[in-house]
PDB file of C-alpha atoms in Angstrom:
ATOM      1  CA  MET A 256      73.060 108.251 100.955  1.00  0.00           C
ATOM      2  CA  THR A 257      72.456 106.817 104.496  1.00  0.00           C
ATOM      3  CA  PRO A 258      75.142 104.353 105.833  1.00  0.00           C
ATOM      4  CA  SER A 259      72.260 101.652 105.826  1.00  0.00           C
ATOM      5  CA  ASP A 260      71.913 101.631 102.117  1.00  0.00           C
ATOM      6  CA  SER A 261      75.642 102.836 101.350  1.00  0.00           C
ATOM      7  CA  GLY A 262      77.029  99.139 101.192  1.00  0.00           C
ATOM      8  CA  ALA A 263      78.998  99.592 104.315  1.00  0.00           C
ATOM      9  CA  HIS A 264      78.784  97.225 107.380  1.00  0.00           C
ATOM     10  CA  PRO A 265      77.297  99.403 110.009  1.00  0.00           C
ATOM     11  CA  ARG A 266      79.756  98.677 112.632  1.00  0.00           C
ATOM     12  CA  PHE A 267      82.618  99.901 109.925  1.00  0.00           C
ATOM     13  CA  ALA A 268      80.276 102.815 109.042  1.00  0.00           C
ATOM     14  CA  GLU A 269      80.476 103.469 112.696  1.00  0.00           C
ATOM     15  CA  ALA A 270      84.431 103.444 112.296  1.00  0.00           C
ATOM     16  CA  LEU A 271      84.812 105.208 109.654  1.00  0.00           C
ATOM     17  CA  ARG A 272      82.845 108.038 111.483  1.00  0.00           C
ATOM     18  CA  GLU A 273      84.930 107.510 114.675  1.00  0.00           C
ATOM     19  CA  LEU A 274      88.182 108.013 112.903  1.00  0.00           C
ATOM     20  CA  GLY A 275      86.898 111.084 111.060  1.00  0.00           C
ATOM     21  CA  LEU A 276      86.610 109.628 107.899  1.00  0.00           C
ATOM     22  CA  GLY A 277      82.568 109.755 107.801  1.00  0.00           C
ATOM     23  CA  GLU A 278      82.747 111.325 104.165  1.00  0.00           C
ATOM     24  CA  LEU A 279      83.972 107.635 103.078  1.00  0.00           C
ATOM     25  CA  ILE A 280      80.732 106.242 103.942  1.00  0.00           C
ATOM     26  CA  ALA A 281      79.175 107.972 100.677  1.00  0.00           C
ATOM     27  CA  GLN A 282      82.191 106.566  98.737  1.00  0.00           C
ATOM     28  CA  VAL A 283      81.487 102.634  99.497  1.00  0.00           C
ATOM     29  CA  ARG A 284      80.746 101.024  96.288  1.00  0.00           C
ATOM     30  CA  ARG A 285      78.460  97.982  96.644  1.00  0.00           C
ATOM     31  CA  PHE A 286      78.673  95.308  93.843  1.00  0.00           C
ATOM     32  CA  PRO A 287      75.791  92.707  92.967  1.00  0.00           C
ATOM     33  CA  ASP A 288      78.294  90.092  92.804  1.00  0.00           C
ATOM     34  CA  ALA A 289      80.949  89.547  95.276  1.00  0.00           C
ATOM     35  CA  THR A 290      84.394  91.125  95.551  1.00  0.00           C
ATOM     36  CA  ARG A 291      85.433  88.496  98.069  1.00  0.00           C
ATOM     37  CA  THR A 292      88.898  87.941  96.286  1.00  0.00           C
ATOM     38  CA  ALA A 293      91.272  90.876  95.290  1.00  0.00           C
ATOM     39  CA  ALA A 294      90.672  89.938  91.608  1.00  0.00           C
ATOM     40  CA  GLU A 295      87.169  90.005  91.786  1.00  0.00           C
ATOM     41  CA  ALA A 296      87.392  93.478  93.520  1.00  0.00           C
ATOM     42  CA  ALA A 297      89.796  94.890  90.984  1.00  0.00           C
ATOM     43  CA  ALA A 298      87.660  93.556  87.882  1.00  0.00           C
ATOM     44  CA  ALA A 299      84.371  95.170  89.549  1.00  0.00           C
ATOM     45  CA  ILE A 300      86.024  98.416  90.271  1.00  0.00           C
ATOM     46  CA  GLY A 301      88.121  98.635  86.953  1.00  0.00           C
ATOM     47  CA  CYS A 302      91.507  99.139  88.846  1.00  0.00           C
ATOM     48  CA  GLU A 303      94.855  97.334  88.879  1.00  0.00           C
ATOM     49  CA  LEU A 304      94.954  94.110  91.088  1.00  0.00           C
ATOM     50  CA  SER A 305      97.620  96.057  93.399  1.00  0.00           C
ATOM     51  CA  GLN A 306      95.272  98.816  94.226  1.00  0.00           C
ATOM     52  CA  ILE A 307      92.982  96.336  96.090  1.00  0.00           C
ATOM     53  CA  CYS A 308      94.012  96.156  99.947  1.00  0.00           C
ATOM     54  CA  LYS A 309      93.833  92.882 101.296  1.00  0.00           C
ATOM     55  CA  SER A 310      93.111  92.885 104.923  1.00  0.00           C
ATOM     56  CA  LEU A 311      94.629  89.450 106.536  1.00  0.00           C
ATOM     57  CA  ILE A 312      94.664  88.056 109.843  1.00  0.00           C
ATOM     58  CA  PHE A 313      97.152  85.860 110.784  1.00  0.00           C
ATOM     59  CA  ALA A 314      98.200  84.200 114.336  1.00  0.00           C
ATOM     60  CA  ALA A 315     101.434  84.946 115.743  1.00  0.00           C
ATOM     61  CA  ASP A 316     102.134  82.735 118.559  1.00  0.00           C
ATOM     62  CA  GLY A 317      98.277  82.204 118.509  1.00  0.00           C
ATOM     63  CA  VAL A 318      97.742  85.905 118.857  1.00  0.00           C
ATOM     64  CA  PRO A 319      95.667  87.396 115.878  1.00  0.00           C
ATOM     65  CA  VAL A 320      97.441  89.965 113.949  1.00  0.00           C
ATOM     66  CA  LEU A 321      95.973  92.078 110.795  1.00  0.00           C
ATOM     67  CA  VAL A 322      98.269  92.453 107.656  1.00  0.00           C
ATOM     68  CA  LEU A 323      97.330  94.968 105.099  1.00  0.00           C
ATOM     69  CA  MET A 324      98.869  93.885 101.571  1.00  0.00           C
ATOM     70  CA  ASP A 325      98.448  94.981  98.330  1.00  0.00           C
ATOM     71  CA  GLY A 326      96.060  92.665  96.054  1.00  0.00           C
ATOM     72  CA  ALA A 327      98.770  91.359  93.771  1.00  0.00           C
ATOM     73  CA  SER A 328     101.276  90.342  96.594  1.00  0.00           C
ATOM     74  CA  ARG A 329     101.097  87.373  98.916  1.00  0.00           C
ATOM     75  CA  VAL A 330     102.254  87.495 102.533  1.00  0.00           C
ATOM     76  CA  ASP A 331     105.614  86.108 103.525  1.00  0.00           C
ATOM     77  CA  LEU A 332     104.665  84.545 106.640  1.00  0.00           C
ATOM     78  CA  GLU A 333     108.509  84.073 107.599  1.00  0.00           C
ATOM     79  CA  ARG A 334     109.009  87.864 107.136  1.00  0.00           C
ATOM     80  CA  VAL A 335     106.129  88.674 109.113  1.00  0.00           C
ATOM     81  CA  ARG A 336     107.452  86.190 111.777  1.00  0.00           C
ATOM     82  CA  GLU A 337     110.566  87.969 111.947  1.00  0.00           C
ATOM     83  CA  GLU A 338     108.816  91.683 111.911  1.00  0.00           C
ATOM     84  CA  LEU A 339     106.798  90.300 115.244  1.00  0.00           C
ATOM     85  CA  GLY A 340     109.613  88.253 116.882  1.00  0.00           C
ATOM     86  CA  ALA A 341     107.334  85.520 116.824  1.00  0.00           C
ATOM     87  CA  ASP A 342     108.242  81.644 116.921  1.00  0.00           C
ATOM     88  CA  LYS A 343     105.242  80.848 114.618  1.00  0.00           C
ATOM     89  CA  VAL A 344     102.974  82.548 112.100  1.00  0.00           C
ATOM     90  CA  THR A 345     100.261  80.801 110.411  1.00  0.00           C
ATOM     91  CA  ARG A 346      96.995  82.043 108.607  1.00  0.00           C
ATOM     92  CA  ALA A 347      94.053  82.593 110.830  1.00  0.00           C
ATOM     93  CA  LYS A 348      91.222  79.848 110.616  1.00  0.00           C
ATOM     94  CA  ALA A 349      87.848  81.679 109.611  1.00  0.00           C
ATOM     95  CA  ASP A 350      86.047  81.438 113.088  1.00  0.00           C
ATOM     96  CA  VAL A 351      89.058  83.216 114.599  1.00  0.00           C
ATOM     97  CA  VAL A 352      88.886  85.807 111.648  1.00  0.00           C
ATOM     98  CA  ARG A 353      85.208  86.524 112.433  1.00  0.00           C
ATOM     99  CA  GLU A 354      85.902  86.184 116.017  1.00  0.00           C
ATOM    100  CA  THR A 355      88.622  88.790 115.748  1.00  0.00           C
ATOM    101  CA  THR A 356      87.450  91.110 113.186  1.00  0.00           C
ATOM    102  CA  GLY A 357      83.359  90.503 113.676  1.00  0.00           C
ATOM    103  CA  TYR A 358      83.456  89.920 109.767  1.00  0.00           C
ATOM    104  CA  ALA A 359      83.594  87.139 107.584  1.00  0.00           C
ATOM    105  CA  ILE A 360      86.648  86.447 105.200  1.00  0.00           C
ATOM    106  CA  GLY A 361      86.383  88.510 101.954  1.00  0.00           C
ATOM    107  CA  GLY A 362      85.068  91.274 103.549  1.00  0.00           C
ATOM    108  CA  VAL A 363      87.204  92.312 106.571  1.00  0.00           C
ATOM    109  CA  PRO A 364      87.892  96.149 106.133  1.00  0.00           C
ATOM    110  CA  PRO A 365      91.208  97.440 107.560  1.00  0.00           C
ATOM    111  CA  PHE A 366      89.554  98.724 110.790  1.00  0.00           C
ATOM    112  CA  GLY A 367      86.485  98.935 112.811  1.00  0.00           C
ATOM    113  CA  HIS A 368      87.010  95.464 113.991  1.00  0.00           C
ATOM    114  CA  ARG A 369      85.631  93.906 117.280  1.00  0.00           C
ATOM    115  CA  THR A 370      88.830  93.527 118.908  1.00  0.00           C
ATOM    116  CA  ARG A 371      92.276  95.650 118.674  1.00  0.00           C
ATOM    117  CA  THR A 372      94.771  93.785 117.170  1.00  0.00           C
ATOM    118  CA  ARG A 373      98.766  94.479 116.012  1.00  0.00           C
ATOM    119  CA  VAL A 374      98.399  96.069 112.674  1.00  0.00           C
ATOM    120  CA  LEU A 375     101.192  95.574 109.789  1.00  0.00           C
ATOM    121  CA  ALA A 376     100.800  97.356 106.419  1.00  0.00           C
ATOM    122  CA  ASP A 377     103.096  96.294 103.672  1.00  0.00           C
ATOM    123  CA  ARG A 378     105.199  99.425 102.372  1.00  0.00           C
ATOM    124  CA  SER A 379     103.717  98.341  98.491  1.00  0.00           C
ATOM    125  CA  LEU A 380     100.158  99.938  99.383  1.00  0.00           C
ATOM    126  CA  LEU A 381     102.095 103.130  99.429  1.00  0.00           C
ATOM    127  CA  ASP A 382     102.839 103.035  95.573  1.00  0.00           C
ATOM    128  CA  HIS A 383      99.337 103.997  94.597  1.00  0.00           C
ATOM    129  CA  GLY A 384      97.678 107.353  95.425  1.00  0.00           C
ATOM    130  CA  LEU A 385      94.140 105.333  96.299  1.00  0.00           C
ATOM    131  CA  VAL A 386      93.864 101.763  97.040  1.00  0.00           C
ATOM    132  CA  TRP A 387      90.196 100.114  97.653  1.00  0.00           C
ATOM    133  CA  ALA A 388      89.523  97.749 100.727  1.00  0.00           C
ATOM    134  CA  ALA A 389      86.583  95.900 101.859  1.00  0.00           C
ATOM    135  CA  ALA A 390      84.014  98.052 103.786  1.00  0.00           C
ATOM    136  CA  GLY A 391      82.904  95.297 106.190  1.00  0.00           C
ATOM    137  CA  ASN A 392      80.852  92.725 103.561  1.00  0.00           C
ATOM    138  CA  PRO A 393      81.998  90.624 100.565  1.00  0.00           C
ATOM    139  CA  HIS A 394      80.089  92.933  98.124  1.00  0.00           C
ATOM    140  CA  ALA A 395      81.234  96.499  98.885  1.00  0.00           C
ATOM    141  CA  VAL A 396      84.490  98.371  98.969  1.00  0.00           C
ATOM    142  CA  PHE A 397      85.610 101.715  99.692  1.00  0.00           C
ATOM    143  CA  PRO A 398      88.532 104.280  98.328  1.00  0.00           C
ATOM    144  CA  ILE A 399      91.193 105.720 100.744  1.00  0.00           C
ATOM    145  CA  ALA A 400      94.734 107.147 100.294  1.00  0.00           C
ATOM    146  CA  PRO A 401      97.268 104.552 101.360  1.00  0.00           C
ATOM    147  CA  LYS A 402      99.048 107.025 104.143  1.00  0.00           C
ATOM    148  CA  ASP A 403      95.478 107.541 105.477  1.00  0.00           C
ATOM    149  CA  LEU A 404      94.685 103.892 105.425  1.00  0.00           C
ATOM    150  CA  VAL A 405      98.039 103.374 107.198  1.00  0.00           C
ATOM    151  CA  THR A 406      97.647 106.027 109.915  1.00  0.00           C
ATOM    152  CA  ARG A 407      93.976 105.310 110.640  1.00  0.00           C
ATOM    153  CA  ALA A 408      94.305 101.698 110.898  1.00  0.00           C
ATOM    154  CA  GLY A 409      97.449 102.594 113.379  1.00  0.00           C
ATOM    155  CA  ALA A 410      99.652 100.151 111.189  1.00  0.00           C
ATOM    156  CA  ALA A 411     103.481  99.679 111.279  1.00  0.00           C
ATOM    157  CA  LEU A 412     104.884 100.130 107.509  1.00  0.00           C
ATOM    158  CA  VAL A 413     107.013  96.938 107.049  1.00  0.00           C
ATOM    159  CA  ASP A 414     108.281  94.739 104.004  1.00  0.00           C
ATOM    160  CA  VAL A 415     106.399  91.680 103.982  1.00  0.00           C
ATOM    161  CA  ARG A 416     105.357  90.454 100.726  1.00  0.00           C
ATOM    162  CA  GLU A 417     106.604  87.459  98.974  1.00  0.00           C
ATOM    163  CA  SER A 418     109.529  88.060  96.504  1.00  0.00           C
ATOM    164  CA  THR A 419     108.761  87.575  93.085  1.00  0.00           C
ATOM    165  CA  ALA A 420     112.468  86.338  92.208  1.00  0.00           C
TER     166      ALA A 420
END
């Protein structure tokens, strides 16, 4: 399978090769229906919702930051604000996401972005042996061990998910 027909976005496939993860290109799974949301991705793959890794862009005092979060959880903006020492954290608008990452919302992968951003990864991702993340478009996902994901994304491990209590 070549990168062009794997379902991975070409920039993302190149990022995988640069990170020494080229073998993952052949493991990208493309679906006819969108896997834009964590629930859609989990249903298509047949995995737990928490095994989906969401790549979310926020603005911390206007500066984009990437947060990697398990699909069953929500990001606690106050915890992100505290973690970053920012005055204000908001969800980035679609145009900022595209400008920062080079990808559309629903297909943002955890790395291979147009610009370098600070990356936070919620510790809950480590609860699984394998997680699935977007491969650069809303129809494709790829599997990766959470520890490899955190390392390759250059992420700081943090606790930024909303409490369920």
